[in-house]
PDB file of C-alpha atoms in Angstrom:
ATOM      1  CA  MET A   1      -5.468 -26.238  -1.251  1.00 37.00           C
ATOM      2  CA  THR A   2      -3.303 -22.160  -1.690  1.00 42.00           C
ATOM      3  CA  ARG A   3      -6.221 -20.279  -0.654  1.00 43.00           C
ATOM      4  CA  SER A   4      -5.181 -16.450  -2.796  1.00 46.00           C
ATOM      5  CA  VAL A   5      -6.815 -13.285  -3.335  1.00 46.00           C
ATOM      6  CA  GLU A   6      -5.450 -11.549  -6.656  1.00 44.00           C
ATOM      7  CA  SER A   7      -5.515  -8.271  -8.805  1.00 40.00           C
ATOM      8  CA  MET A   8      -6.805  -9.910 -12.264  1.00 34.00           C
ATOM      9  CA  SER A   9      -5.355  -6.877 -13.559  1.00 39.00           C
ATOM     10  CA  THR A  10      -1.486  -7.914 -12.798  1.00 44.00           C
ATOM     11  CA  VAL A  11      -2.591 -11.024 -13.859  1.00 43.00           C
ATOM     12  CA  SER A  12      -5.249 -13.814 -14.465  1.00 43.00           C
ATOM     13  CA  ARG A  13      -7.656 -17.167 -12.282  1.00 37.00           C
ATOM     14  CA  ARG A  14      -5.538 -18.920 -14.650  1.00 36.00           C
ATOM     15  CA  GLN A  15      -1.790 -17.493 -14.291  1.00 42.00           C
ATOM     16  CA  PHE A  16      -1.978 -17.453 -10.703  1.00 39.00           C
ATOM     17  CA  THR A  17      -3.622 -21.187  -9.964  1.00 35.00           C
ATOM     18  CA  ARG A  18      -0.797 -22.350 -12.102  1.00 37.00           C
ATOM     19  CA  LYS A  19       1.939 -20.027 -10.066  1.00 44.00           C
ATOM     20  CA  ALA A  20       0.815 -20.926  -7.060  1.00 40.00           C
ATOM     21  CA  ALA A  21       0.308 -24.397  -7.459  1.00 34.00           C
ATOM     22  CA  PHE A  22       4.115 -24.496  -7.133  1.00 35.00           C
ATOM     23  CA  GLY A  23       4.255 -22.496  -3.964  1.00 42.00           C
ATOM     24  CA  LEU A  24       2.415 -24.941  -1.525  1.00 41.00           C
ATOM     25  CA  ALA A  25       6.046 -26.278  -0.641  1.00 44.00           C
ATOM     26  CA  PHE A  26       7.535 -22.591  -1.077  1.00 50.00           C
ATOM     27  CA  PRO A  27       6.063 -18.500  -1.069  1.00 56.00           C
ATOM     28  CA  LEU A  28       5.561 -17.973  -5.121  1.00 55.00           C
ATOM     29  CA  ILE A  29       3.318 -14.949  -4.493  1.00 54.00           C
ATOM     30  CA  VAL A  30       4.270 -12.255  -7.184  1.00 51.00           C
ATOM     31  CA  PRO A  31       4.133 -13.649 -11.209  1.00 51.00           C
ATOM     32  CA  SER A  32       6.932 -13.743 -13.800  1.00 46.00           C
ATOM     33  CA  LYS A  33       4.606 -11.169 -15.418  1.00 45.00           C
ATOM     34  CA  VAL A  34       5.223  -8.478 -12.834  1.00 46.00           C
ATOM     35  CA  LEU A  35       8.979  -8.424 -14.894  1.00 42.00           C
ATOM     36  CA  GLY A  36       7.557  -7.069 -17.197  1.00 41.00           C
ATOM     37  CA  GLY A  37       8.296 -10.023 -19.926  1.00 39.00           C
ATOM     38  CA  ARG A  38      11.779  -9.680 -20.045  1.00 39.00           C
ATOM     39  CA  GLY A  39      12.222 -13.046 -20.039  1.00 41.00           C
ATOM     40  CA  THR A  40      14.466 -15.338 -17.685  1.00 43.00           C
ATOM     41  CA  PRO A  41      14.992 -12.814 -15.057  1.00 44.00           C
ATOM     42  CA  GLY A  42      18.800 -11.230 -14.858  1.00 48.00           C
ATOM     43  CA  ALA A  43      20.087  -9.858 -11.634  1.00 48.00           C
ATOM     44  CA  ASN A  44      18.505  -6.897 -12.652  1.00 57.00           C
ATOM     45  CA  ASP A  45      15.031  -8.415 -12.726  1.00 73.00           C
ATOM     46  CA  ARG A  46      14.639 -10.682  -9.642  1.00 82.00           C
ATOM     47  CA  ILE A  47      11.867 -10.184  -6.899  1.00 89.00           C
ATOM     48  CA  ARG A  48      12.213  -8.583  -4.480  1.00 93.00           C
ATOM     49  CA  ILE A  49      10.946  -9.746  -0.361  1.00 95.00           C
ATOM     50  CA  GLY A  50      10.571  -8.705   2.571  1.00 96.00           C
ATOM     51  CA  VAL A  51      10.392 -11.190   5.406  1.00 97.00           C
ATOM     52  CA  ILE A  52       8.621  -9.525   8.151  1.00 97.00           C
ATOM     53  CA  GLY A  53       8.985 -11.811  11.201  1.00 95.00           C
ATOM     54  CA  ILE A  54      12.269 -14.179  11.228  1.00 94.00           C
ATOM     55  CA  GLY A  55      11.536 -16.851  13.706  1.00 91.00           C
ATOM     56  CA  ASN A  56      11.280 -20.722  13.277  1.00 89.00           C
ATOM     57  CA  ARG A  57       8.475 -20.335   9.982  1.00 89.00           C
ATOM     58  CA  SER A  58       9.830 -17.819   7.906  1.00 92.00           C
ATOM     59  CA  ASN A  59      13.751 -19.699   8.032  1.00 90.00           C
ATOM     60  CA  LEU A  60      12.173 -22.206   6.336  1.00 88.00           C
ATOM     61  CA  LEU A  61      10.683 -20.667   3.691  1.00 88.00           C
ATOM     62  CA  ILE A  62      13.546 -18.113   2.875  1.00 89.00           C
ATOM     63  CA  GLY A  63      15.266 -21.650   2.506  1.00 84.00           C
ATOM     64  CA  GLN A  64      12.855 -23.079  -0.242  1.00 82.00           C
ATOM     65  CA  LEU A  65      12.036 -19.833  -2.463  1.00 86.00           C
ATOM     66  CA  PRO A  66      12.915 -19.281  -6.471  1.00 83.00           C
ATOM     67  CA  GLN A  67      15.264 -18.176  -7.419  1.00 81.00           C
ATOM     68  CA  ASP A  68      14.388 -15.537  -9.395  1.00 84.00           C
ATOM     69  CA  ALA A  69      13.367 -13.909  -5.996  1.00 88.00           C
ATOM     70  CA  GLU A  70      15.641 -12.569  -3.391  1.00 91.00           C
ATOM     71  CA  ILE A  71      15.734 -11.429   0.222  1.00 94.00           C
ATOM     72  CA  VAL A  72      16.321  -7.565   0.061  1.00 96.00           C
ATOM     73  CA  ALA A  73      14.165  -6.545   4.141  1.00 97.00           C
ATOM     74  CA  VAL A  74      13.468  -8.391   6.927  1.00 97.00           C
ATOM     75  CA  ALA A  75      11.898  -7.128  10.454  1.00 97.00           C
ATOM     76  CA  ASP A  76      11.378  -9.200  13.860  1.00 96.00           C
ATOM     77  CA  CYS A  77      10.325  -7.232  17.340  1.00 94.00           C
ATOM     78  CA  SER A  78      13.469  -8.691  18.739  1.00 94.00           C
ATOM     79  CA  LEU A  79      15.786  -7.334  16.837  1.00 92.00           C
ATOM     80  CA  LYS A  80      19.020  -9.503  18.047  1.00 92.00           C
ATOM     81  CA  ARG A  81      16.620 -12.800  16.555  1.00 93.00           C
ATOM     82  CA  ALA A  82      17.122 -10.500  13.153  1.00 94.00           C
ATOM     83  CA  GLN A  83      20.999  -9.366  13.803  1.00 94.00           C
ATOM     84  CA  ASP A  84      21.325 -13.564  14.604  1.00 93.00           C
ATOM     85  CA  THR A  85      19.916 -14.624  11.851  1.00 94.00           C
ATOM     86  CA  ALA A  86      20.999 -12.284   9.080  1.00 95.00           C
ATOM     87  CA  ALA A  87      25.305 -13.033  10.079  1.00 95.00           C
ATOM     88  CA  ARG A  88      23.960 -16.873  10.989  1.00 94.00           C
ATOM     89  CA  ARG A  89      23.038 -16.633   6.705  1.00 93.00           C
ATOM     90  CA  GLN A  90      25.714 -13.826   6.093  1.00 94.00           C
ATOM     91  CA  ALA A  91      23.344 -12.255   4.322  1.00 93.00           C
ATOM     92  CA  ASP A  92      23.864  -7.945   3.868  1.00 94.00           C
ATOM     93  CA  TRP A  93      19.703  -7.584   5.041  1.00 96.00           C
ATOM     94  CA  ARG A  94      18.611  -4.348   5.756  1.00 96.00           C
ATOM     95  CA  ILE A  95      17.342  -5.272   9.118  1.00 96.00           C
ATOM     96  CA  HIS A  96      14.276  -3.223  10.878  1.00 96.00           C
ATOM     97  CA  GLN A  97      12.446  -3.441  13.953  1.00 94.00           C
ATOM     98  CA  ASP A  98       9.153  -1.847  12.631  1.00 94.00           C
ATOM     99  CA  TYR A  99       7.447  -3.664  10.461  1.00 96.00           C
ATOM    100  CA  ARG A 100       6.629  -1.201   9.405  1.00 95.00           C
ATOM    101  CA  LYS A 101       9.468   0.809   8.440  1.00 96.00           C
ATOM    102  CA  LEU A 102       9.948  -2.170   6.075  1.00 97.00           C
ATOM    103  CA  LEU A 103       6.674  -2.041   3.702  1.00 97.00           C
ATOM    104  CA  GLU A 104       8.002   1.642   2.840  1.00 96.00           C
ATOM    105  CA  GLN A 105      10.762   0.169   1.166  1.00 95.00           C
ATOM    106  CA  LYS A 106      10.145   0.962  -2.739  1.00 94.00           C
ATOM    107  CA  ASP A 107      12.015  -1.995  -4.226  1.00 93.00           C
ATOM    108  CA  VAL A 108      10.287  -4.386  -1.924  1.00 95.00           C
ATOM    109  CA  ASP A 109       8.055  -5.996  -4.284  1.00 94.00           C
ATOM    110  CA  GLY A 110       6.241  -8.829  -1.525  1.00 94.00           C
ATOM    111  CA  VAL A 111       6.699  -9.648   0.862  1.00 96.00           C
ATOM    112  CA  ILE A 112       6.699 -12.603   3.805  1.00 95.00           C
ATOM    113  CA  ILE A 113       4.880 -13.182   7.215  1.00 96.00           C
ATOM    114  CA  GLY A 114       5.205 -15.391   9.019  1.00 94.00           C
ATOM    115  CA  THR A 115       3.996 -13.016  12.218  1.00 93.00           C
ATOM    116  CA  PRO A 116       2.282 -15.184  15.760  1.00 90.00           C
ATOM    117  CA  ASP A 117      -1.075 -15.669  14.383  1.00 90.00           C
ATOM    118  CA  HIS A 118      -2.862 -12.750  16.690  1.00 91.00           C
ATOM    119  CA  VAL A 119      -0.712  -9.576  14.501  1.00 93.00           C
ATOM    120  CA  ARG A 120      -0.648 -11.617  11.556  1.00 94.00           C
ATOM    121  CA  VAL A 121      -4.092  -9.782   9.701  1.00 95.00           C
ATOM    122  CA  GLN A 122      -2.772  -6.229  10.864  1.00 95.00           C
ATOM    123  CA  CYS A 123       0.449  -7.058   8.976  1.00 96.00           C
ATOM    124  CA  SER A 124      -1.264  -8.213   6.237  1.00 96.00           C
ATOM    125  CA  ILE A 125      -3.510  -5.995   5.897  1.00 96.00           C
ATOM    126  CA  HIS A 126      -0.419  -2.698   5.941  1.00 97.00           C
ATOM    127  CA  ALA A 127       1.322  -5.451   4.070  1.00 97.00           C
ATOM    128  CA  CYS A 128      -2.334  -4.296   1.099  1.00 97.00           C
ATOM    129  CA  GLN A 129      -1.951  -0.695   1.606  1.00 97.00           C
ATOM    130  CA  ALA A 130       1.879  -0.474   0.759  1.00 97.00           C
ATOM    131  CA  GLY A 131       0.548  -2.007  -2.164  1.00 96.00           C
ATOM    132  CA  LYS A 132       3.097  -5.134  -1.687  1.00 96.00           C
ATOM    133  CA  ASP A 133       1.957  -8.856  -2.590  1.00 95.00           C
ATOM    134  CA  ILE A 134       1.681 -10.439   0.108  1.00 96.00           C
ATOM    135  CA  TYR A 135       2.747 -14.330   1.231  1.00 94.00           C
ATOM    136  CA  ALA A 136       0.836 -14.989   4.790  1.00 94.00           C
ATOM    137  CA  GLU A 137       1.020 -18.523   7.120  1.00 90.00           C
ATOM    138  CA  LYS A 138      -1.569 -20.250   7.728  1.00 88.00           C
ATOM    139  CA  PRO A 139      -4.148 -19.916  10.670  1.00 87.00           C
ATOM    140  CA  LEU A 140      -4.470 -17.056   9.044  1.00 88.00           C
ATOM    141  CA  THR A 141      -6.911 -14.795  11.321  1.00 90.00           C
ATOM    142  CA  VAL A 142      -8.382 -15.737  15.365  1.00 87.00           C
ATOM    143  CA  TYR A 143     -11.865 -14.206  13.866  1.00 89.00           C
ATOM    144  CA  VAL A 144     -13.394 -14.346  10.868  1.00 93.00           C
ATOM    145  CA  GLU A 145     -14.234 -10.464  10.647  1.00 94.00           C
ATOM    146  CA  GLU A 146     -10.783 -10.583  10.516  1.00 93.00           C
ATOM    147  CA  GLY A 147     -10.709 -12.189   7.701  1.00 93.00           C
ATOM    148  CA  ARG A 148     -13.274 -10.764   6.350  1.00 96.00           C
ATOM    149  CA  ALA A 149     -11.453  -7.160   6.536  1.00 96.00           C
ATOM    150  CA  LEU A 150      -8.331  -8.662   5.060  1.00 96.00           C
ATOM    151  CA  VAL A 151     -10.261 -10.205   1.881  1.00 96.00           C
ATOM    152  CA  ARG A 152     -11.544  -7.049   1.489  1.00 97.00           C
ATOM    153  CA  ALA A 153      -8.351  -5.062   2.255  1.00 97.00           C
ATOM    154  CA  ALA A 154      -6.656  -7.268  -0.373  1.00 96.00           C
ATOM    155  CA  ARG A 155      -8.769  -6.997  -3.203  1.00 96.00           C
ATOM    156  CA  LYS A 156      -9.815  -2.635  -2.988  1.00 97.00           C
ATOM    157  CA  TYR A 157      -5.505  -2.669  -3.480  1.00 97.00           C
ATOM    158  CA  GLY A 158      -5.308  -5.529  -6.089  1.00 96.00           C
ATOM    159  CA  ARG A 159      -3.098  -7.573  -4.220  1.00 95.00           C
ATOM    160  CA  VAL A 160      -2.421 -10.473  -5.015  1.00 93.00           C
ATOM    161  CA  PHE A 161      -2.047 -12.737  -0.966  1.00 94.00           C
ATOM    162  CA  GLN A 162      -1.013 -16.128  -1.219  1.00 92.00           C
ATOM    163  CA  VAL A 163      -1.922 -18.321   2.212  1.00 90.00           C
ATOM    164  CA  GLY A 164       0.302 -21.368   2.615  1.00 82.00           C
ATOM    165  CA  SER A 165      -1.780 -25.291   3.455  1.00 76.00           C
ATOM    166  CA  GLN A 166       1.429 -27.026   2.628  1.00 72.00           C
ATOM    167  CA  GLN A 167       0.276 -30.714   4.028  1.00 73.00           C
ATOM    168  CA  ARG A 168      -3.035 -30.408   1.238  1.00 72.00           C
ATOM    169  CA  SER A 169      -1.605 -30.896  -1.862  1.00 68.00           C
ATOM    170  CA  MET A 170       2.053 -31.527  -2.119  1.00 77.00           C
ATOM    171  CA  ALA A 171       2.437 -34.685  -3.651  1.00 83.00           C
ATOM    172  CA  MET A 172       2.638 -37.955  -1.674  1.00 87.00           C
ATOM    173  CA  ASN A 173      -0.114 -36.702   0.039  1.00 87.00           C
ATOM    174  CA  ARG A 174      -2.232 -37.255  -3.530  1.00 87.00           C
ATOM    175  CA  VAL A 175      -0.593 -40.432  -4.204  1.00 91.00           C
ATOM    176  CA  ALA A 176      -2.258 -41.443  -0.439  1.00 89.00           C
ATOM    177  CA  CYS A 177      -5.647 -39.912  -1.652  1.00 88.00           C
ATOM    178  CA  ASP A 178      -5.624 -41.375  -4.409  1.00 92.00           C
ATOM    179  CA  PHE A 179      -4.538 -44.972  -3.311  1.00 93.00           C
ATOM    180  CA  VAL A 180      -7.674 -44.387  -0.681  1.00 91.00           C
ATOM    181  CA  ARG A 181     -10.057 -43.387  -3.244  1.00 91.00           C
ATOM    182  CA  ASN A 182      -8.988 -45.977  -6.195  1.00 94.00           C
ATOM    183  CA  GLY A 183     -10.169 -48.891  -3.899  1.00 93.00           C
ATOM    184  CA  GLY A 184      -7.123 -49.597  -2.346  1.00 94.00           C
ATOM    185  CA  LEU A 185      -8.593 -50.031   1.051  1.00 92.00           C
ATOM    186  CA  GLY A 186     -11.264 -51.377  -0.059  1.00 93.00           C
ATOM    187  CA  ARG A 187     -13.817 -50.951   1.812  1.00 90.00           C
ATOM    188  CA  VAL A 188     -13.306 -48.024   4.548  1.00 89.00           C
ATOM    189  CA  LEU A 189     -14.937 -48.658   8.212  1.00 91.00           C
ATOM    190  CA  PHE A 190     -12.992 -46.278  10.202  1.00 92.00           C
ATOM    191  CA  VAL A 191     -11.150 -43.450  10.036  1.00 89.00           C
ATOM    192  CA  LEU A 192      -9.154 -42.033  13.170  1.00 89.00           C
ATOM    193  CA  GLY A 193      -7.882 -39.148  13.918  1.00 85.00           C
ATOM    194  CA  VAL A 194      -4.799 -38.495  16.533  1.00 82.00           C
ATOM    195  CA  ASN A 195      -4.233 -35.072  18.180  1.00 76.00           C
ATOM    196  CA  TYR A 196      -0.478 -34.747  18.883  1.00 75.00           C
ATOM    197  CA  THR A 197      -0.727 -32.232  21.210  1.00 76.00           C
ATOM    198  CA  GLY A 198      -4.353 -32.149  23.844  1.00 71.00           C
ATOM    199  CA  PRO A 199      -5.051 -29.134  24.889  1.00 71.00           C
ATOM    200  CA  GLU A 200      -4.822 -27.728  28.467  1.00 78.00           C
ATOM    201  CA  ARG A 201      -6.154 -25.307  30.472  1.00 83.00           C
ATOM    202  CA  TYR A 202      -5.044 -22.041  31.047  1.00 80.00           C
ATOM    203  CA  THR A 203      -4.171 -20.673  34.050  1.00 86.00           C
ATOM    204  CA  GLY A 204      -2.005 -18.110  33.442  1.00 85.00           C
ATOM    205  CA  LEU A 205       1.314 -17.161  33.152  1.00 84.00           C
ATOM    206  CA  PRO A 206       3.993 -15.678  36.016  1.00 90.00           C
ATOM    207  CA  GLU A 207       5.179 -11.918  35.325  1.00 91.00           C
ATOM    208  CA  GLU A 208       9.149 -11.819  33.323  1.00 91.00           C
ATOM    209  CA  PRO A 209      11.314  -9.023  32.369  1.00 93.00           C
ATOM    210  CA  VAL A 210      10.916  -7.745  28.552  1.00 91.00           C
ATOM    211  CA  PRO A 211      13.924  -9.710  27.209  1.00 89.00           C
ATOM    212  CA  GLU A 212      16.460  -7.051  25.917  1.00 88.00           C
ATOM    213  CA  GLY A 213      15.215  -6.125  22.240  1.00 88.00           C
ATOM    214  CA  LEU A 214      12.020  -6.562  22.282  1.00 92.00           C
ATOM    215  CA  ASP A 215       9.598  -4.320  21.244  1.00 93.00           C
ATOM    216  CA  TRP A 216       7.436  -4.990  22.801  1.00 92.00           C
ATOM    217  CA  ASP A 217       4.518  -3.161  22.352  1.00 91.00           C
ATOM    218  CA  ARG A 218       4.521  -4.529  18.367  1.00 90.00           C
ATOM    219  CA  TRP A 219       4.402  -7.716  19.429  1.00 89.00           C
ATOM    220  CA  ILE A 220       1.722  -7.172  20.840  1.00 89.00           C
ATOM    221  CA  GLY A 221       0.178  -5.687  17.963  1.00 88.00           C
ATOM    222  CA  ARG A 222       0.015  -2.234  19.283  1.00 86.00           C
ATOM    223  CA  GLN A 223       1.183   0.883  17.214  1.00 76.00           C
ATOM    224  CA  ALA A 224       2.375   4.111  18.206  1.00 65.00           C
TER     225      ALA A 224
END
C-alpha cells in the first residue's frame, strides 16, 4: 500500500490513488495534470525531479522512474558520491552538497528523498515549504510526532506526498495473499515470522576522521 497526502486543489483523491498504485515499484509523485492537460508529455513537458540522498536506494529508484520524468539535480552530503554517480550514469545533473540549494531551484517539480531515516522528515518538511511534491522512502519517521508534523506541513502547503511501501502491494504478493485467503493452503493453523537479522546491542563505535568531501553537519541534520 502506498500512503499519501495530496493537494485536493491539484488532483482528486481518486486520480492520485489510481496513479500512486503504479508507484509501488517506482516513485510517481507528480500527477500528469500538473502538466496542464497538454496531452502526451513531450520534450518540454517532462516532469523534473531532484534527488536528495543519492545512495543505494535512490539509485534503484532512479532506474525505475517513468519515461516522462527526468532527473535534473541531486544533493548529497558526500559530494564525491554524487559526482561519481553522475559520472557513472553519464548524467548532466546539477550537483549540490546542501539539499536546500536543490529545493531553491524553480525547475524542480518534485523530489525523491532517499536519505537515512534520522533526517528524512527534516528534508521532507523543507521540500513542502519549497513547494515541491515528494516521494520519500520508508521508514518515513523515527518518532510519531515527526510524522504528525510532516502531515501538517504537507496539508498546509498543499503538496502531493507519497511514501513507498513496495512489498505490500506488488502483484506477486497479491497473488499469494489471494491464494491463501481462497483456501489454497487449506486451513492455516500456524504462521512463522522470520526476522532476517536479530537485534544487536549497541556498544558504541570507535572515533574516526570524517571522510573527505563529506559534510558531517549536514549528515547529522545540523542546520547552519
